[in-house]
Short mmCIF file of C-alpha atoms in Angstrom, two decimals:
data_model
loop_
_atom_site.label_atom_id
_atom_site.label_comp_id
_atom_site.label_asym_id
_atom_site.label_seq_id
_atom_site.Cartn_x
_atom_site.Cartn_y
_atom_site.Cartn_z
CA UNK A 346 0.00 0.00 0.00
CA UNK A 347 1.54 3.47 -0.86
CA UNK A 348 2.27 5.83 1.74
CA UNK A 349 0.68 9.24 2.21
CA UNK A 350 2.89 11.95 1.35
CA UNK A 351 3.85 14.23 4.51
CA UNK A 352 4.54 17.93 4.98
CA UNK A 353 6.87 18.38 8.20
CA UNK A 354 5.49 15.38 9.81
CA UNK A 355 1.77 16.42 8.56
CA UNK A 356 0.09 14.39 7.43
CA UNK A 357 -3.23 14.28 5.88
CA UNK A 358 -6.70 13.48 7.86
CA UNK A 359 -7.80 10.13 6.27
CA UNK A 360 -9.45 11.79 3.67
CA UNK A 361 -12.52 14.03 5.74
CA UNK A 362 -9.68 17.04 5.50
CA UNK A 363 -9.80 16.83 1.14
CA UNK A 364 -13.94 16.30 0.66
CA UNK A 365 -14.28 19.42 3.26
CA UNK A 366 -11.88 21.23 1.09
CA UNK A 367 -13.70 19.68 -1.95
CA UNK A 368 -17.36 20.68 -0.55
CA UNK A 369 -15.90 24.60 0.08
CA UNK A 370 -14.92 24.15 -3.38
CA UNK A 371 -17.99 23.12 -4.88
CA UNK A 372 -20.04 25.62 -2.52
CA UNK A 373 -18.37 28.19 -4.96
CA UNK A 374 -18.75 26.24 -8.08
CA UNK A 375 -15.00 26.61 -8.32
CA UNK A 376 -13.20 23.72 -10.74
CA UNK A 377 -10.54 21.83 -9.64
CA UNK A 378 -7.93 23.37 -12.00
CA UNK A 379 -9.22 27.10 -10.63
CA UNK A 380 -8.18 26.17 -7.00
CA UNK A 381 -4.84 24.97 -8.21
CA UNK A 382 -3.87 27.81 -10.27
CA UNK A 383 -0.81 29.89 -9.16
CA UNK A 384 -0.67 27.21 -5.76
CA UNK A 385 0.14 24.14 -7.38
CA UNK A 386 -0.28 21.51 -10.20
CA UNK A 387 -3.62 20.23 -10.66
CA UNK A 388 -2.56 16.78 -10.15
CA UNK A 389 -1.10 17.52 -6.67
CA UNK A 390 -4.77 19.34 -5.60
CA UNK A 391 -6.58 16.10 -7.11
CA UNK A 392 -4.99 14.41 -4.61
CA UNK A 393 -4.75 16.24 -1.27
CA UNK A 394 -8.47 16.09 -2.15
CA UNK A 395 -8.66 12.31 -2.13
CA UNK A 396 -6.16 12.06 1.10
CA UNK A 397 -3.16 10.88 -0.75
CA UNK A 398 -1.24 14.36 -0.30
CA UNK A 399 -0.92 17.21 2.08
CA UNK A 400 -0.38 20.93 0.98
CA UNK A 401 2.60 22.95 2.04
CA UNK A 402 1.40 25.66 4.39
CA UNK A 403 1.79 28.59 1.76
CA UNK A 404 -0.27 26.38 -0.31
CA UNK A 405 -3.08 25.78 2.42
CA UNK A 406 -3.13 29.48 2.88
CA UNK A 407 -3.37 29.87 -1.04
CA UNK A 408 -6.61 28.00 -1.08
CA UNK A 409 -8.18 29.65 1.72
CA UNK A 410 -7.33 32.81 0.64
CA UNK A 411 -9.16 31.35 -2.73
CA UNK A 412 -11.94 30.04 -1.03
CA UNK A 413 -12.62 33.30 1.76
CA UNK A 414 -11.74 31.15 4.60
CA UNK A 415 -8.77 32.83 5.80
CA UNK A 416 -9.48 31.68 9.52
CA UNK A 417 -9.12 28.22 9.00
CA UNK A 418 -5.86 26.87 10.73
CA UNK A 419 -3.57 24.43 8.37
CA UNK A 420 -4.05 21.99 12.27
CA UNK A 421 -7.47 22.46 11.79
CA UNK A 422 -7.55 20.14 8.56
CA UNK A 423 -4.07 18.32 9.05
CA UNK A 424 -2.75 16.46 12.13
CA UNK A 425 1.05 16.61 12.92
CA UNK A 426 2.37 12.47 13.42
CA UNK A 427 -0.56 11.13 13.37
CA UNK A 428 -4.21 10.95 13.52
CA UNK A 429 -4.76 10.32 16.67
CA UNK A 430 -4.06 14.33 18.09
CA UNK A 431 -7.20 15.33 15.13
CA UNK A 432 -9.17 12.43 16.72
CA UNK A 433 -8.39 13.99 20.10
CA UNK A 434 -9.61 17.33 19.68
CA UNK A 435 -12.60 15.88 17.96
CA UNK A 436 -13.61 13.89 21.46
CA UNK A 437 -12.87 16.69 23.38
CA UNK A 438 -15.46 19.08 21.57
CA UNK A 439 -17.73 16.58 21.44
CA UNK A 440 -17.78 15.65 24.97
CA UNK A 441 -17.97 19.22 26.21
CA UNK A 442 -20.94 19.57 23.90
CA UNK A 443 -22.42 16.69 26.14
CA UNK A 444 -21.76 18.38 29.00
CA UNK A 445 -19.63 15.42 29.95
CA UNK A 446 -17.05 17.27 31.72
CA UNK A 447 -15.10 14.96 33.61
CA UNK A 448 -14.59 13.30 30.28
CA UNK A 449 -13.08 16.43 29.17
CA UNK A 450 -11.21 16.80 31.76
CA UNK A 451 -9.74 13.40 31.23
CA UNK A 452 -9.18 13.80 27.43
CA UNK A 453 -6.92 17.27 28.21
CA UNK A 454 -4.84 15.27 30.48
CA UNK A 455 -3.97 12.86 27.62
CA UNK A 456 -3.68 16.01 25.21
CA UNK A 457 -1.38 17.99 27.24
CA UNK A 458 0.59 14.61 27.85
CA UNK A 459 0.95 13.40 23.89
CA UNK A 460 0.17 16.63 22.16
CA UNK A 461 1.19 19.76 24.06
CA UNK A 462 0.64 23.03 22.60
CA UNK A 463 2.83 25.16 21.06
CA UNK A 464 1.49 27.29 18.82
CA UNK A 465 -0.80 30.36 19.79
CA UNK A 466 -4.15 28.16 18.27
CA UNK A 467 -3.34 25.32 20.12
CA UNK A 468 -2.70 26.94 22.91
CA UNK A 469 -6.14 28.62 23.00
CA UNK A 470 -7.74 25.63 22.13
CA UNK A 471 -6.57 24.04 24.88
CA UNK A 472 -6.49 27.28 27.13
CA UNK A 473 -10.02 27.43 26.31
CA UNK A 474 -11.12 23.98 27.35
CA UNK A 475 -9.43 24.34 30.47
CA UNK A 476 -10.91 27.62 31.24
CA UNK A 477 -14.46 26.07 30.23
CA UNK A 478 -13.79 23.44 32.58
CA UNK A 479 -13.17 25.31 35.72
CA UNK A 480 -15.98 27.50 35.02
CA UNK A 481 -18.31 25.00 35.02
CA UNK A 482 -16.96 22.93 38.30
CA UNK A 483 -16.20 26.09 39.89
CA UNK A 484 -19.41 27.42 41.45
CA UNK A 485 -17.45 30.49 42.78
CA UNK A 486 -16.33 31.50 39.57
CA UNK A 487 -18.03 34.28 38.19
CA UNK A 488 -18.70 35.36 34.89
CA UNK A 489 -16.34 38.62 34.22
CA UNK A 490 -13.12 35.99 35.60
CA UNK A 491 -14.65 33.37 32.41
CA UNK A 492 -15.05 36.74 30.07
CA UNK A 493 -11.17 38.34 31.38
CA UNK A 494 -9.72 34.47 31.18
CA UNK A 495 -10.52 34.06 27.39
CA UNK A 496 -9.95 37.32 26.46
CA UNK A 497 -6.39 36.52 27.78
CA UNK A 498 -5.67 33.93 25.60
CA UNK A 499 -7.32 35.40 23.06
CA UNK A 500 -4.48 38.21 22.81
CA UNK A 501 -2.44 35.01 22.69
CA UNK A 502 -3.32 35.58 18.03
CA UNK A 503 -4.68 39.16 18.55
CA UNK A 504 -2.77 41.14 20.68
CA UNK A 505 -4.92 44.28 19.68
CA UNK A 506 -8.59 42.75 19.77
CA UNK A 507 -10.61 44.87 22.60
CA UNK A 508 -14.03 43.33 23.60
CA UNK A 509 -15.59 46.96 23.57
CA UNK A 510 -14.79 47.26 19.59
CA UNK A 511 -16.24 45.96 16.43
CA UNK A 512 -14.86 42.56 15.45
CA UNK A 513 -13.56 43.44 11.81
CA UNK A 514 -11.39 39.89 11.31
CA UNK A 515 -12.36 36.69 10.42
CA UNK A 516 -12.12 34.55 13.78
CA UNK A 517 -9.98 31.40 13.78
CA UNK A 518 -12.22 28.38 15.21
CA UNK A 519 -10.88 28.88 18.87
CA UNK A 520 -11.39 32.37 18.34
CA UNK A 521 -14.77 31.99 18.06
CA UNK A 522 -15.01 29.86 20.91
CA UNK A 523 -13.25 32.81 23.06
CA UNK A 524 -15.49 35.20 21.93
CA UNK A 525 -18.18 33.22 21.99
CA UNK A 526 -17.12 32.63 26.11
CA UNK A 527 -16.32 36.29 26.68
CA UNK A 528 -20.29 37.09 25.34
CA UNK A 529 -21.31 34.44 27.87
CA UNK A 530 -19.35 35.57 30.49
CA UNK A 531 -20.85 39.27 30.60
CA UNK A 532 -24.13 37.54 30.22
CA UNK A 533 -23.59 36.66 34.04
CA UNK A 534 -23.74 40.28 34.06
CA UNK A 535 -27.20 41.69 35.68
CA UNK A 536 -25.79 45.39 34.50
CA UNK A 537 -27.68 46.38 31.38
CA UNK A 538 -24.52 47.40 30.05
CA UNK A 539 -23.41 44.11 29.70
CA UNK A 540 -26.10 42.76 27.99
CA UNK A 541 -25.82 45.22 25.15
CA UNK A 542 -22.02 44.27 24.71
CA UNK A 543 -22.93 40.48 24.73
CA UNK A 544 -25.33 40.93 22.50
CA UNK A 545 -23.30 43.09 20.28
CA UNK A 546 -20.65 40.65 20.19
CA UNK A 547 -22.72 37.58 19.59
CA UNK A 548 -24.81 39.43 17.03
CA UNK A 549 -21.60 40.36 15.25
CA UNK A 550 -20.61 36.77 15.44
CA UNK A 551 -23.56 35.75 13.93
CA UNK A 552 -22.98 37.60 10.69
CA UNK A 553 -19.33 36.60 9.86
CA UNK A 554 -20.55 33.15 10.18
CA UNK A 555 -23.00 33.88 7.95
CA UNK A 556 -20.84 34.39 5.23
CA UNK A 557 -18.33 31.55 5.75
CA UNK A 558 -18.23 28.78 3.27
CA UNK A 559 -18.11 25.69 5.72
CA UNK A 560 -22.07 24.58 5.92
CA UNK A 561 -22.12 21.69 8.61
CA UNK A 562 -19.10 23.39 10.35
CA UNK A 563 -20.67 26.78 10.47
CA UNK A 564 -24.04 25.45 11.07
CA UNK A 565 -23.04 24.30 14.34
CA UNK A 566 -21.52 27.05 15.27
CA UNK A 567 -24.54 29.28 14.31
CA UNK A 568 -26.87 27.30 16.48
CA UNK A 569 -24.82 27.66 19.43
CA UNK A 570 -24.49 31.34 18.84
CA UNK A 571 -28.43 31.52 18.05
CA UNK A 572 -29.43 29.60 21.59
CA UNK A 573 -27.09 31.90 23.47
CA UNK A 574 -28.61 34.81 22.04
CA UNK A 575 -32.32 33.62 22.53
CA UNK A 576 -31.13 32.42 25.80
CA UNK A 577 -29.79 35.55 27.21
CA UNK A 578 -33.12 37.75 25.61
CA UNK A 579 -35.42 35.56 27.42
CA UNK A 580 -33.35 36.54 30.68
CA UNK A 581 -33.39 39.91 30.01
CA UNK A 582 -37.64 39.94 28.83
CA UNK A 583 -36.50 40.65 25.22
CA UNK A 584 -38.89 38.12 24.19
CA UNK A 585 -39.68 40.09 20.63
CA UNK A 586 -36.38 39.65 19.70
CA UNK A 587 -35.86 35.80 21.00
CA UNK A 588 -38.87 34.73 19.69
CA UNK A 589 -37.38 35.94 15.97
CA UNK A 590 -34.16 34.04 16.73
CA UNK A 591 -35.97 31.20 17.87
CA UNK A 592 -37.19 30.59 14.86
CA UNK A 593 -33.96 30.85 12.78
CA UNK A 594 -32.48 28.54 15.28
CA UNK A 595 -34.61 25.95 14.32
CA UNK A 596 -34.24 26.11 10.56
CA UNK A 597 -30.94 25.95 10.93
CA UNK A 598 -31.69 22.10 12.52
CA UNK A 599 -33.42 20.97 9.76
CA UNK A 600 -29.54 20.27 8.59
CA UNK A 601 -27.66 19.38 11.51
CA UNK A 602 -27.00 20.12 15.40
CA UNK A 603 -27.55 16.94 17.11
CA UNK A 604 -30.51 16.17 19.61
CA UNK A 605 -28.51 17.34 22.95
CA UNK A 606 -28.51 21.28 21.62
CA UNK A 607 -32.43 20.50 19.88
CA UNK A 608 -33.45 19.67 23.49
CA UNK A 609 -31.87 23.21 25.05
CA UNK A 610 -33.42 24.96 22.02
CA UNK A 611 -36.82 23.77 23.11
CA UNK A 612 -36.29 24.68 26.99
CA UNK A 613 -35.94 27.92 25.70
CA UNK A 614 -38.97 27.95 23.64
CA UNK A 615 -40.82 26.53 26.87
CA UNK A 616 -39.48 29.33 28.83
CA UNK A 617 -41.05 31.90 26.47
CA UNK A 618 -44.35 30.43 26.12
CA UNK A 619 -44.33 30.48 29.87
CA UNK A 620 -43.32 34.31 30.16
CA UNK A 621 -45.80 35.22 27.55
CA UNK A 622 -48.57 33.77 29.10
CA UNK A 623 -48.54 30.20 27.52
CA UNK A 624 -47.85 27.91 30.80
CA UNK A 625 -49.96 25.31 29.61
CA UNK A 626 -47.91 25.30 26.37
CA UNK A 627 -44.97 25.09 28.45
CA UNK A 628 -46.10 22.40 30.48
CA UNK A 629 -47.32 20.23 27.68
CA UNK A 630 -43.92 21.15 25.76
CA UNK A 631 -41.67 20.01 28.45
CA UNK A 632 -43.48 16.80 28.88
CA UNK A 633 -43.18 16.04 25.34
CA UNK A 634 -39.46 16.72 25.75
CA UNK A 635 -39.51 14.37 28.82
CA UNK A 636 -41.09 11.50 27.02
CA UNK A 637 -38.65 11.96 24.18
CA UNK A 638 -35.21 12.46 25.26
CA UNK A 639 -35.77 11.25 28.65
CA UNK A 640 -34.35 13.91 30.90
CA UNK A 641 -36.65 16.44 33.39
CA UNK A 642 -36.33 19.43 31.11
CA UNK A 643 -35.82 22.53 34.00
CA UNK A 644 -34.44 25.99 33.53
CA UNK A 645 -31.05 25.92 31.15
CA UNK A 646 -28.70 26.24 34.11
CA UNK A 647 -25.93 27.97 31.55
CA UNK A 648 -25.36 28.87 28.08
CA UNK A 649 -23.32 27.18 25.45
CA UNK A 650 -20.23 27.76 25.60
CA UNK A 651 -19.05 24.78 22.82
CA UNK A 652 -19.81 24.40 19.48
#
């Protein structure tokens, strides 16, 4: 069997790293030979595509430059050894999705171990988790230490970024995840001042997903950054506004999101039948919800914080 070609002990994801680069590509109806152009030969892009090659990092950046995907790290497609680092991360996200921290706690243990960061992205990626981690054991820790923590490590890539001004970059993935956390973090907040910053932010969010060419990727994303938002207007009795959002958050899971974020979408839709005067709707809505996925569906005790 022939061995995959490696770039500096890169090597290529098994093939899911070339069909997401193919499906950006097709999402802009862009050929195969008008991706290559001026980056490489044609051959060489058919098969980084496939999973037989890996692109040089000024040829990664070439293609996302191409594609308008500038944020996307070359670690975030290509795993340095071996597979098992990409398979990691993976686990790790997907646990803290779950809610299963301990599991995450365990699985940063055995990244910090085999895998410890180095660059600025992996070190907020794994800064991040951390941070996540104690704020969600950590009764005592409040929401402006969660917002001030990932801002921190944030600065780590953009030494510049203030949370009080307009976001005019195109996050990295653990940039949005920071940002995402400093939004939640003011949401803590009870000062009105707050609210309109976290809002700002996540709104802002919102739209530069929006135009990203990544569907399932982005998709996620935008459903975690939709809940938060209804979330935090049904808090603060913005119920106009979160009932709007509520229903873009549930288009968007006619394509994907998974059944553990569908369930926190609907305790938020119980929560503002009940504060507009619908608490037999609510009632019979979180029933449903407990016959289905089989947990008691109270209050969302936090926001999202993972996508």
């Amino acid at each position: 069997m022939e061995e995959r070609n490696t770039y500096h002990g890169y090597q290529a994801a098994s093939g899911p790293s070339g069909m997401m680069l193919r499906d950006m590509r097709n999402t802009l109806h862009l050929s195969r030979e008008a991706m290559a152009k001026g980056i490489c030969s044609v051959t060489k892009y058919a098969r980084i595509e496939s999973g037989e090659d890996v692109p040089t990092e000024i040829e990664f950046s070439g293609f996302m430059n191409r594609l308008g995907e500038p944020s996307l790290y070359y670690g975030d497609l290509f795993t340095k050894g071996n597979e098992e680092c990409l398979a990691l991360r993976a686990q790790i996200r997907e646990e803290a999705l779950l809610d299963n921290w301990d599991k995450v706690s365990e699985y940063l243990c055995s990244y910090s171990q085999y895998f410890p960061p180095v660059l600025p992205e992996e070190k907020q990626f794994f800064g991040f988790y951390e941070t996540v981690y104690c704020y969600i054991t950590n009764d005592d820790m409040d929401g402006l230490v969660l917002s001030e923590m990932c801002h921190d490590l944030l600065m780590l890539g953009r030494p510049d970024f203030h949370s009080s001004t307009d976001i005019t970059f195109v996050p990295t993935q653990a940039e949005f995840l920071l940002m995402n956390a400093i939004a939640v973090g003011f949401s803590e907040c009870s000062d009105h001042a707050y609210y309109e910053k976290a809002r700002s932010m996540l709104i802002s969010l919102l739209l530069i997903n929006k135009k990203r060419y990544i569907p399932n990727l982005c998709r996620n994303t935008r459903i975690g950054l939709l809940l938060n938002l209804c979330m935090y207007e049904v808090e603060n009795s913005d119920l106009y506004r979160a009932e709007r959002h509520l229903d873009l958050l549930f288009h968007n899971f006619s394509y994907t999101g998974g059944s553990h974020l569908y369930a926190r979408a609907l305790m938020c839709k119980a929560d503002i039948l009940e504060k507009t005067g619908r608490a037999l709707e609510a009632s019979e809505l979180r029933h449903s919800m407990y016959s289905v996925f089989h947990v008691k569906c109270k209050k969302i005790d936090h926001k999202v914080l993972v996508f």
